[in-house]
Amino acid sequence: MDEDRTPDERLKRQRDDLQLLNQVMRHDIRNDLQLVGAYAELLDDHVDEEGERYLEIIKENTESAVTLTTTVRDLAQVMLREDAEPKQVSLDHVLSQQVEEVRSAYPEAVFTVEGSFPDEAVVADEMLSSVFRNLLQNAVQHNDETPPSIEVSAAVVEDTVEVRIADNGPGVPEHLREEVFGKGEKGLDSPGAGIGLYLVRSLVELYGGEVWIEDNDPKGAVFVVELDIAQ
């Protein structure tokens, strides 16, 4: 029984179980969801007008679930790491790549890059891409405007780089801004993007940085990520 194991043995068992869950999430569940999405696309020419509404709901929720499997995979990877140390990462390369990838995944949204991104290296690691991917996807998925509009900018502020991802959605009321990162009373059941934003804050804090939310003008929210410049 588990009670008979030493603390180290129980920890190893938990890590093994988490690794197995990560593999199942990454492979079996994700593959099944992608198959559902592919067959939904094939039904486009075989449903009537009313059926199109329902088919679109299937497509949207399947896409959302595939995105969730990626987030859970990334969160498990963070939890499974042992003594990982942040290193120097090119902010320009990672942020530019994620803007292009999310832009391709959401052609209905309008992405604007303000100016150029700083060429400084920041303190982070290979998971920094997950930070920006989740914030960019969140700006589209929780947007009630047509089209969703997202503006991305970054600038050096003293010895840090601030990345700002602004949207024209409904915004986040000030009293909920801690909860959407999974740190509030409701934890991962908090309103908003839930586990995706929990992963964002977990990673940014691991790098010694900060993430917060501001109001956008005239409407929407601005997610700000502050990362130290690598010395």
Short mmCIF file of C-alpha atoms in Angstrom, two decimals:
data_model
loop_
_atom_site.label_atom_id
_atom_site.label_comp_id
_atom_site.label_asym_id
_atom_site.label_seq_id
_atom_site.Cartn_x
_atom_site.Cartn_y
_atom_site.Cartn_z
CA MET A 1 0.00 0.00 0.00
CA ASP A 2 1.10 3.61 -0.59
CA GLU A 3 1.24 4.21 3.18
CA ASP A 4 4.10 1.72 3.42
CA ARG A 5 6.29 3.66 0.99
CA THR A 6 8.95 6.13 2.06
CA PRO A 7 8.40 9.82 1.20
CA ASP A 8 10.94 9.53 -1.64
CA GLU A 9 9.18 6.45 -3.02
CA ARG A 10 5.79 8.18 -2.88
CA LEU A 11 7.23 11.23 -4.65
CA LYS A 12 8.74 9.03 -7.37
CA ARG A 13 5.40 7.23 -7.78
CA GLN A 14 3.58 10.55 -8.10
CA ARG A 15 6.10 11.77 -10.67
CA ASP A 16 5.74 8.54 -12.66
CA ASP A 17 1.94 8.88 -12.59
CA LEU A 18 2.19 12.49 -13.74
CA GLN A 19 4.56 11.48 -16.54
CA LEU A 20 2.07 8.82 -17.68
CA LEU A 21 -0.79 11.34 -17.59
CA ASN A 22 1.32 13.75 -19.62
CA GLN A 23 1.99 11.09 -22.27
CA VAL A 24 -1.70 10.15 -22.49
CA MET A 25 -2.70 13.81 -22.75
CA ARG A 26 -0.07 14.51 -25.37
CA HIS A 27 -0.79 11.49 -27.53
CA ASP A 28 -4.09 9.62 -27.13
CA ILE A 29 -6.50 12.38 -26.14
CA ARG A 30 -4.97 14.96 -28.49
CA ASN A 31 -5.06 12.52 -31.42
CA ASP A 32 -8.72 11.67 -30.76
CA LEU A 33 -9.66 15.34 -30.63
CA GLN A 34 -7.81 16.11 -33.85
CA LEU A 35 -9.66 13.21 -35.52
CA VAL A 36 -13.01 14.65 -34.36
CA GLY A 37 -11.99 18.03 -35.76
CA ALA A 38 -10.98 16.53 -39.11
CA TYR A 39 -14.29 14.67 -39.53
CA ALA A 40 -16.20 17.81 -38.51
CA GLU A 41 -14.52 19.64 -41.41
CA LEU A 42 -15.66 16.88 -43.80
CA LEU A 43 -19.28 17.46 -42.74
CA ASP A 44 -19.31 21.06 -44.03
CA ASP A 45 -21.08 20.13 -47.28
CA HIS A 46 -23.46 17.63 -45.69
CA VAL A 47 -25.48 19.67 -43.20
CA ASP A 48 -28.33 22.13 -43.61
CA GLU A 49 -28.34 25.71 -42.38
CA GLU A 50 -29.43 24.79 -38.87
CA GLY A 51 -26.86 21.99 -38.76
CA GLU A 52 -24.13 24.46 -39.67
CA ARG A 53 -24.64 26.22 -36.34
CA TYR A 54 -24.22 23.01 -34.39
CA LEU A 55 -21.25 21.94 -36.50
CA GLU A 56 -19.51 25.24 -35.81
CA ILE A 57 -19.99 24.69 -32.07
CA ILE A 58 -18.40 21.24 -32.41
CA LYS A 59 -15.44 22.71 -34.28
CA GLU A 60 -14.90 25.54 -31.80
CA ASN A 61 -15.06 23.30 -28.75
CA THR A 62 -12.82 20.68 -30.33
CA GLU A 63 -10.24 23.35 -31.11
CA SER A 64 -10.52 24.67 -27.55
CA ALA A 65 -9.99 21.17 -26.14
CA VAL A 66 -6.90 20.61 -28.33
CA THR A 67 -5.51 23.90 -27.01
CA LEU A 68 -6.22 22.75 -23.46
CA THR A 69 -4.25 19.51 -23.99
CA THR A 70 -1.25 21.61 -25.03
CA THR A 71 -1.56 23.74 -21.90
CA VAL A 72 -1.89 20.71 -19.61
CA ARG A 73 1.13 19.12 -21.32
CA ASP A 74 3.18 22.26 -20.71
CA LEU A 75 2.04 22.49 -17.08
CA ALA A 76 2.99 18.84 -16.48
CA GLN A 77 6.39 19.50 -18.06
CA VAL A 78 6.96 22.36 -15.61
CA MET A 79 5.93 20.17 -12.66
CA LEU A 80 8.18 17.32 -13.78
CA ARG A 81 11.33 19.38 -14.10
CA GLU A 82 14.02 18.96 -11.46
CA ASP A 83 16.24 21.89 -10.48
CA ALA A 84 15.69 23.68 -13.80
CA GLU A 85 17.51 27.00 -13.94
CA PRO A 86 16.37 29.91 -16.15
CA LYS A 87 18.82 30.92 -18.85
CA GLN A 88 19.23 33.53 -21.60
CA VAL A 89 16.46 33.48 -24.23
CA SER A 90 15.97 35.73 -27.26
CA LEU A 91 12.73 37.60 -26.61
CA ASP A 92 12.43 38.83 -30.21
CA HIS A 93 12.68 35.31 -31.66
CA VAL A 94 10.22 33.65 -29.24
CA LEU A 95 7.62 36.43 -29.27
CA SER A 96 7.72 36.91 -33.06
CA GLN A 97 7.32 33.18 -33.62
CA GLN A 98 4.31 32.92 -31.30
CA VAL A 99 2.59 35.94 -32.86
CA GLU A 100 2.90 34.33 -36.30
CA GLU A 101 1.74 30.90 -35.10
CA VAL A 102 -1.33 32.23 -33.28
CA ARG A 103 -2.12 34.58 -36.18
CA SER A 104 -2.16 31.56 -38.52
CA ALA A 105 -4.35 29.57 -36.11
CA TYR A 106 -6.93 32.40 -35.78
CA PRO A 107 -7.31 34.02 -39.23
CA GLU A 108 -10.49 35.77 -38.05
CA ALA A 109 -8.47 37.90 -35.61
CA VAL A 110 -6.43 41.00 -36.40
CA PHE A 111 -2.92 41.01 -34.92
CA THR A 112 -0.85 44.19 -34.92
CA VAL A 113 2.77 44.47 -33.82
CA GLU A 114 3.65 47.95 -32.59
CA GLY A 115 7.21 48.81 -33.58
CA SER A 116 9.93 46.17 -33.27
CA PHE A 117 10.69 43.88 -30.38
CA PRO A 118 13.88 44.51 -28.35
CA ASP A 119 16.79 42.27 -29.30
CA GLU A 120 17.85 41.81 -25.66
CA ALA A 121 18.01 38.31 -24.19
CA VAL A 122 15.78 37.80 -21.15
CA VAL A 123 15.93 35.44 -18.18
CA ALA A 124 13.64 32.53 -19.13
CA ASP A 125 13.84 29.08 -20.72
CA GLU A 126 12.35 27.05 -23.59
CA MET A 127 8.88 27.29 -21.97
CA LEU A 128 8.69 31.06 -22.59
CA SER A 129 6.88 30.28 -25.85
CA SER A 130 4.06 28.76 -23.78
CA VAL A 131 3.69 32.04 -21.85
CA PHE A 132 3.12 34.12 -24.98
CA ARG A 133 1.07 31.45 -26.77
CA ASN A 134 -1.41 31.23 -23.88
CA LEU A 135 -1.73 35.01 -23.56
CA LEU A 136 -2.25 35.50 -27.31
CA GLN A 137 -4.80 32.68 -27.51
CA ASN A 138 -6.60 34.06 -24.47
CA ALA A 139 -6.85 37.48 -26.13
CA VAL A 140 -8.74 35.86 -29.03
CA GLN A 141 -10.77 33.15 -27.30
CA HIS A 142 -12.23 35.45 -24.64
CA ASN A 143 -12.95 38.31 -27.00
CA ASP A 144 -16.54 39.32 -27.80
CA GLU A 145 -15.74 41.72 -30.65
CA THR A 146 -15.88 41.04 -34.40
CA PRO A 147 -13.12 40.96 -35.36
CA PRO A 148 -11.01 40.36 -32.26
CA SER A 149 -8.14 42.86 -32.35
CA ILE A 150 -4.84 42.20 -30.57
CA GLU A 151 -1.90 44.60 -30.38
CA VAL A 152 1.50 43.32 -29.24
CA SER A 153 4.39 45.54 -28.16
CA ALA A 154 7.57 45.23 -26.11
CA ALA A 155 10.00 47.76 -24.72
CA VAL A 156 13.03 47.97 -22.44
CA VAL A 157 12.18 49.52 -19.06
CA GLU A 158 15.39 50.02 -17.04
CA ASP A 159 16.84 46.49 -16.58
CA THR A 160 13.69 44.65 -17.69
CA VAL A 161 11.65 44.09 -20.84
CA GLU A 162 7.89 44.68 -20.70
CA VAL A 163 5.72 42.79 -23.18
CA ARG A 164 2.19 44.15 -23.57
CA ILE A 165 -0.61 42.16 -25.21
CA ALA A 166 -3.68 44.38 -25.57
CA ASP A 167 -7.10 43.27 -26.78
CA ASN A 168 -10.47 44.88 -27.51
CA GLY A 169 -12.51 42.32 -25.58
CA PRO A 170 -14.69 42.74 -22.49
CA GLY A 171 -11.74 43.43 -20.17
CA VAL A 172 -11.12 42.02 -16.71
CA PRO A 173 -12.69 43.77 -13.68
CA GLU A 174 -10.08 44.79 -11.14
CA HIS A 175 -11.49 42.57 -8.39
CA LEU A 176 -11.05 39.47 -10.59
CA ARG A 177 -7.51 40.10 -11.82
CA GLU A 178 -5.90 37.80 -9.27
CA GLU A 179 -8.50 35.06 -9.72
CA VAL A 180 -7.98 34.73 -13.48
CA PHE A 181 -4.40 33.62 -12.79
CA GLY A 182 -5.67 30.80 -10.59
CA LYS A 183 -4.46 32.48 -7.41
CA GLY A 184 -7.85 33.61 -6.16
CA GLU A 185 -10.36 31.93 -3.88
CA LYS A 186 -11.71 29.71 -6.68
CA GLY A 187 -8.29 28.54 -7.90
CA LEU A 188 -8.39 26.86 -11.30
CA ASP A 189 -12.19 27.29 -11.44
CA SER A 190 -11.70 31.04 -11.67
CA PRO A 191 -13.35 32.95 -14.52
CA GLY A 192 -11.33 33.53 -17.66
CA ALA A 193 -8.76 31.19 -19.15
CA GLY A 194 -8.20 29.20 -15.95
CA ILE A 195 -5.33 26.77 -16.26
CA GLY A 196 -3.68 28.61 -19.17
CA LEU A 197 -3.21 31.79 -17.16
CA TYR A 198 -2.19 29.75 -14.11
CA LEU A 199 0.60 28.29 -16.24
CA VAL A 200 1.58 31.78 -17.45
CA ARG A 201 2.01 33.14 -13.93
CA SER A 202 3.78 29.98 -12.71
CA LEU A 203 6.38 30.26 -15.47
CA VAL A 204 6.87 34.01 -15.22
CA GLU A 205 7.39 33.78 -11.46
CA LEU A 206 9.84 30.92 -12.02
CA TYR A 207 11.86 33.33 -14.20
CA GLY A 208 11.81 35.98 -11.48
CA GLY A 209 9.44 38.19 -13.48
CA GLU A 210 5.92 39.52 -13.01
CA VAL A 211 2.64 39.44 -14.94
CA TRP A 212 -0.38 41.66 -14.37
CA ILE A 213 -3.48 43.09 -16.06
CA GLU A 214 -4.31 46.70 -16.93
CA ASP A 215 -7.29 48.37 -18.60
CA ASN A 216 -7.08 48.97 -22.33
CA ASP A 217 -8.36 52.18 -23.92
CA PRO A 218 -11.18 52.47 -24.94
CA LYS A 219 -12.06 48.87 -23.97
CA GLY A 220 -10.45 45.54 -23.32
CA ALA A 221 -7.51 44.32 -21.26
CA VAL A 222 -3.73 44.56 -21.44
CA PHE A 223 -1.71 41.62 -20.14
CA VAL A 224 1.77 42.80 -19.19
CA VAL A 225 4.73 40.45 -18.77
CA GLU A 226 7.88 41.86 -17.18
CA LEU A 227 11.09 39.84 -17.56
CA ASP A 228 14.62 40.62 -16.39
CA ILE A 229 17.22 41.31 -19.07
CA ALA A 230 19.89 38.61 -18.95
CA GLN A 231 23.25 39.94 -17.81
#
